[in-house]
Each structure stands twice: as structure tokens, then as C-alpha cells.
């Protein structure tokens, strides 16, 4: 495939010669270089791949723009236009780029190959991550989605396991097999969930491991509290995320969760740190060097400037 970005400029003299508009539309053109065959299904997979890469690096999702496939027959040169996505009003937000192309131009071919290799594992994470990045508003579901994204990333890329007893897997299967002999469906359902999730690492611990895997400079900038050590600050943040997630998921009284918060301003700041952590982890997984990651994330005109150039992060 050949990918080209270009602009189309038009003048509109609809009202009068003295009242005209200059209109500019930008396009991302994807050209198939092999014309021997064309499968719409495969084309859509490739569009999805480009969509996720574009959405992540530029923090601007293609789904919410007008996107068409232009198919030209090599023999007749007939142009066929296929509408893929439709423009949606929610996309009118002006989002900031996560990373500028000139910062990764020298490694872009390698980054593209790395993204291609990891795409099947990253796809579901990026879907939830990108879709919430362009909204004009914040809601609790965005926070819950960010927690799910980090859990999926932890499961797919860190494979953290508990210290389980010897022969745990065989014993677990035996217990489930014996349980299924019961005629009480409610009893089966109750104990099945208990047995199945034994050994599942808590969100609290997963977050701690993820945070400790990013550059220390970003750990300090994002999570260090003025009155606490870095390790205690990270512990406090992880407990806050886990308790808040459990509070909103289970619908209990907030008093049951020591670190849960329901103030929207605080919750949004915690959510932005979760999004920022997710971006750092993906950039790191794509083997972008540490200095580039730090400069990208802390860029004054980037999407996370409020976390680095605001006092909001001092209280969390």
C-alpha cells in the first residue's frame, strides 16, 4: 500500500463575487499497489489497521470523519467510490497530537512493522482507548473503560501470575468437574465464579506493576505526591483507582471503599493519568526509545499538558 496525505482547496462564490469562501479539506489517501485482486473484506481490515495507528499516534480517530475507498480499475480507469465511515458531530473537538511525525520519522518503518506484529493483541485495547479520547465530555464510563484497557494490557503483555499452589490447574479442573454434578444451578454459578477467579491478580497490583515499568521520570511527574515517597504515592494512586472502580462497578455505599472518590474533577484527573499511562505503555511496547517517550508525553502542547503544567496533579 502507498499512503499519501494531501489537501484539496476550493473557492465558493455561492453568494456573490464579494462574499466568497475558501474551503480546505484534508485527505489521507491509501493506494493499493497490487491490482491483481481486490477483496473488500481485506481492504476493510487494512483500513481498520490504519485507523487504529492514525488514531493512536495523532490522538484523532478516523472513524468520526468521512472516509471513502476509491477503487480504480487498471484496465478501464473507472473510479468507484465506496463510503466506509460517516462523519459524526461528536468529532468536532480539536484534539492535540500525541506525537509529531518528525519525532519518529527516522524509526517510522520499524514502528510500522512493530505495530503490524502486535496489532492482533493491541486492536481491542486501542478500540476502547481511542474512542473515548475525542469526546467533548467526561463520564464515569470513560474511567471504567480506561481501567479495563489497562487490565487487558496487563494480561496481554505482562502475563502476571500469582504464586499458586503446586498442581493448582489440575485441582481446579477437578473441583469444577465435581461441582457440575450438583443439580442446584445457583450453587454451581456461585462456586464456579469463585473457583475460576482464584489466583486472578487484583487491579491494584496490576496497576502498580504497569506504573513501575515506565520511565522513572514519568513516574515522578505523574504520580509522586509532595508529602510521600514515590513508592507510597504509586501505592495510593493504585488503591484509589481500584477502590473507585469497584465502587462504580458494584454500586455499593462509598463508605465501604477507603480510597474511592466520586468528585468528577478529581476523577477526571485520575482518568487522564490512566490514559497517559496507557499511551506510555503502548509507545514503550512499540520500542520507541525512552527519551522520545518522555519528550512526547511531557510536550507543552500535547494532550497531557494539564498533568504537567497544572496544580491539579498535586492533590492526587
Coordinates of C-alpha atoms in Angstrom, one line a residue, residues 12-132:
X12 CA -17.1 29.1 -3.1
X13 CA -18.8 32.1 -4.9
X14 CA -22.3 31.0 -4.0
X15 CA -23.5 34.4 -2.7
X16 CA -21.5 36.9 -4.7
X17 CA -18.1 37.7 -6.1
X18 CA -17.5 39.9 -3.0
X19 CA -18.7 37.2 -0.5
X20 CA -16.8 34.0 -1.1
X21 CA -15.2 31.3 1.0
X22 CA -12.0 29.3 0.6
X23 CA -12.6 25.7 1.7
X24 CA -9.8 23.3 2.5
X25 CA -10.3 19.5 3.0
X26 CA -7.5 17.2 4.1
X27 CA -7.3 13.6 2.9
X28 CA -5.4 10.5 3.9
X29 CA -5.1 8.5 0.6
X30 CA -4.4 4.8 0.7
X31 CA -3.4 3.2 -2.6
X32 CA -3.2 -0.5 -3.3
X33 CA -0.1 -1.2 -5.4
X34 CA -1.2 -4.7 -6.4
X35 CA -4.1 -4.6 -8.8
X36 CA -4.3 -8.3 -9.5
X37 CA -7.2 -8.8 -7.0
X38 CA -9.3 -6.8 -4.6
X39 CA -11.2 -8.2 -1.6
X40 CA -13.4 -5.7 0.2
X41 CA -13.2 -7.6 3.5
X42 CA -9.4 -7.5 3.4
X43 CA -9.5 -3.8 2.4
X44 CA -11.6 -3.1 5.5
X45 CA -9.1 -4.9 7.7
X46 CA -6.3 -2.7 6.3
X47 CA -8.5 0.4 6.8
X48 CA -9.0 -0.7 10.4
X49 CA -5.3 -1.1 10.9
X50 CA -4.5 2.4 9.5
X51 CA -7.4 3.8 11.6
X52 CA -6.0 2.5 14.8
X53 CA -2.4 3.5 14.1
X54 CA -3.6 7.0 13.0
X55 CA -5.9 7.3 16.0
X56 CA -3.2 6.4 18.5
X57 CA -0.3 8.5 17.1
X58 CA -2.3 11.5 16.3
X59 CA -5.0 11.2 19.1
X60 CA -7.6 11.8 16.4
X61 CA -9.8 9.0 15.3
X62 CA -10.7 8.3 11.7
X63 CA -14.0 6.6 12.4
X64 CA -15.5 10.0 13.1
X65 CA -14.5 11.5 9.8
X66 CA -15.8 11.0 6.3
X67 CA -13.8 8.1 4.9
X68 CA -14.2 6.6 1.5
X69 CA -12.5 3.9 -0.6
X70 CA -11.7 4.9 -4.2
X71 CA -11.2 1.9 -6.3
X72 CA -9.8 2.4 -9.8
X73 CA -9.8 -0.5 -12.3
X74 CA -6.4 -0.7 -14.0
X75 CA -8.0 -1.7 -17.3
X76 CA -10.8 0.9 -17.6
X77 CA -9.6 3.5 -15.1
X78 CA -13.2 3.7 -13.9
X79 CA -13.4 5.2 -10.4
X80 CA -15.6 3.5 -7.8
X81 CA -16.3 5.3 -4.6
X82 CA -17.3 3.2 -1.5
X83 CA -18.4 5.0 1.6
X84 CA -16.8 3.4 4.7
X85 CA -17.5 5.7 7.6
X86 CA -19.7 8.7 8.1
X87 CA -18.9 12.0 9.7
X88 CA -20.4 12.3 13.2
X89 CA -21.0 15.5 15.1
X90 CA -19.1 14.4 18.2
X91 CA -15.8 14.6 16.3
X92 CA -15.8 18.4 16.0
X93 CA -13.4 18.6 19.0
X94 CA -9.9 19.9 18.2
X95 CA -7.6 17.3 19.9
X96 CA -3.9 17.6 20.3
X97 CA -1.5 15.2 18.6
X98 CA 0.1 12.5 20.9
X99 CA 3.3 12.5 18.8
X100 CA 4.6 14.6 15.9
X101 CA 5.7 12.7 12.8
X102 CA 9.1 14.5 12.7
X103 CA 9.9 13.0 16.2
X104 CA 9.5 9.4 14.8
X105 CA 10.3 9.9 11.1
X106 CA 13.7 8.1 11.4
X107 CA 12.1 5.0 13.1
X108 CA 8.7 5.0 11.4
X109 CA 9.2 2.0 9.1
X110 CA 10.3 -0.1 12.1
X111 CA 7.5 1.3 14.2
X112 CA 5.0 0.3 11.5
X113 CA 6.4 -3.2 11.4
X114 CA 6.2 -3.5 15.2
X115 CA 2.6 -2.2 15.1
X116 CA 1.8 -4.8 12.4
X117 CA 3.3 -7.6 14.5
X118 CA 1.4 -6.6 17.7
X119 CA -1.9 -5.5 16.0
X120 CA -4.0 -8.5 16.8
X121 CA -3.1 -8.1 20.5
X122 CA -3.4 -4.3 20.6
X123 CA -6.6 -4.0 18.5
X124 CA -9.2 -4.3 21.3
X125 CA -7.2 -2.1 23.6
X126 CA -6.9 0.6 21.0
X127 CA -10.6 0.5 20.2
X128 CA -11.7 1.4 23.7
X129 CA -8.8 3.7 24.2
X130 CA -9.2 5.8 21.0
X131 CA -13.0 6.0 21.1
X132 CA -13.1 7.8 24.4

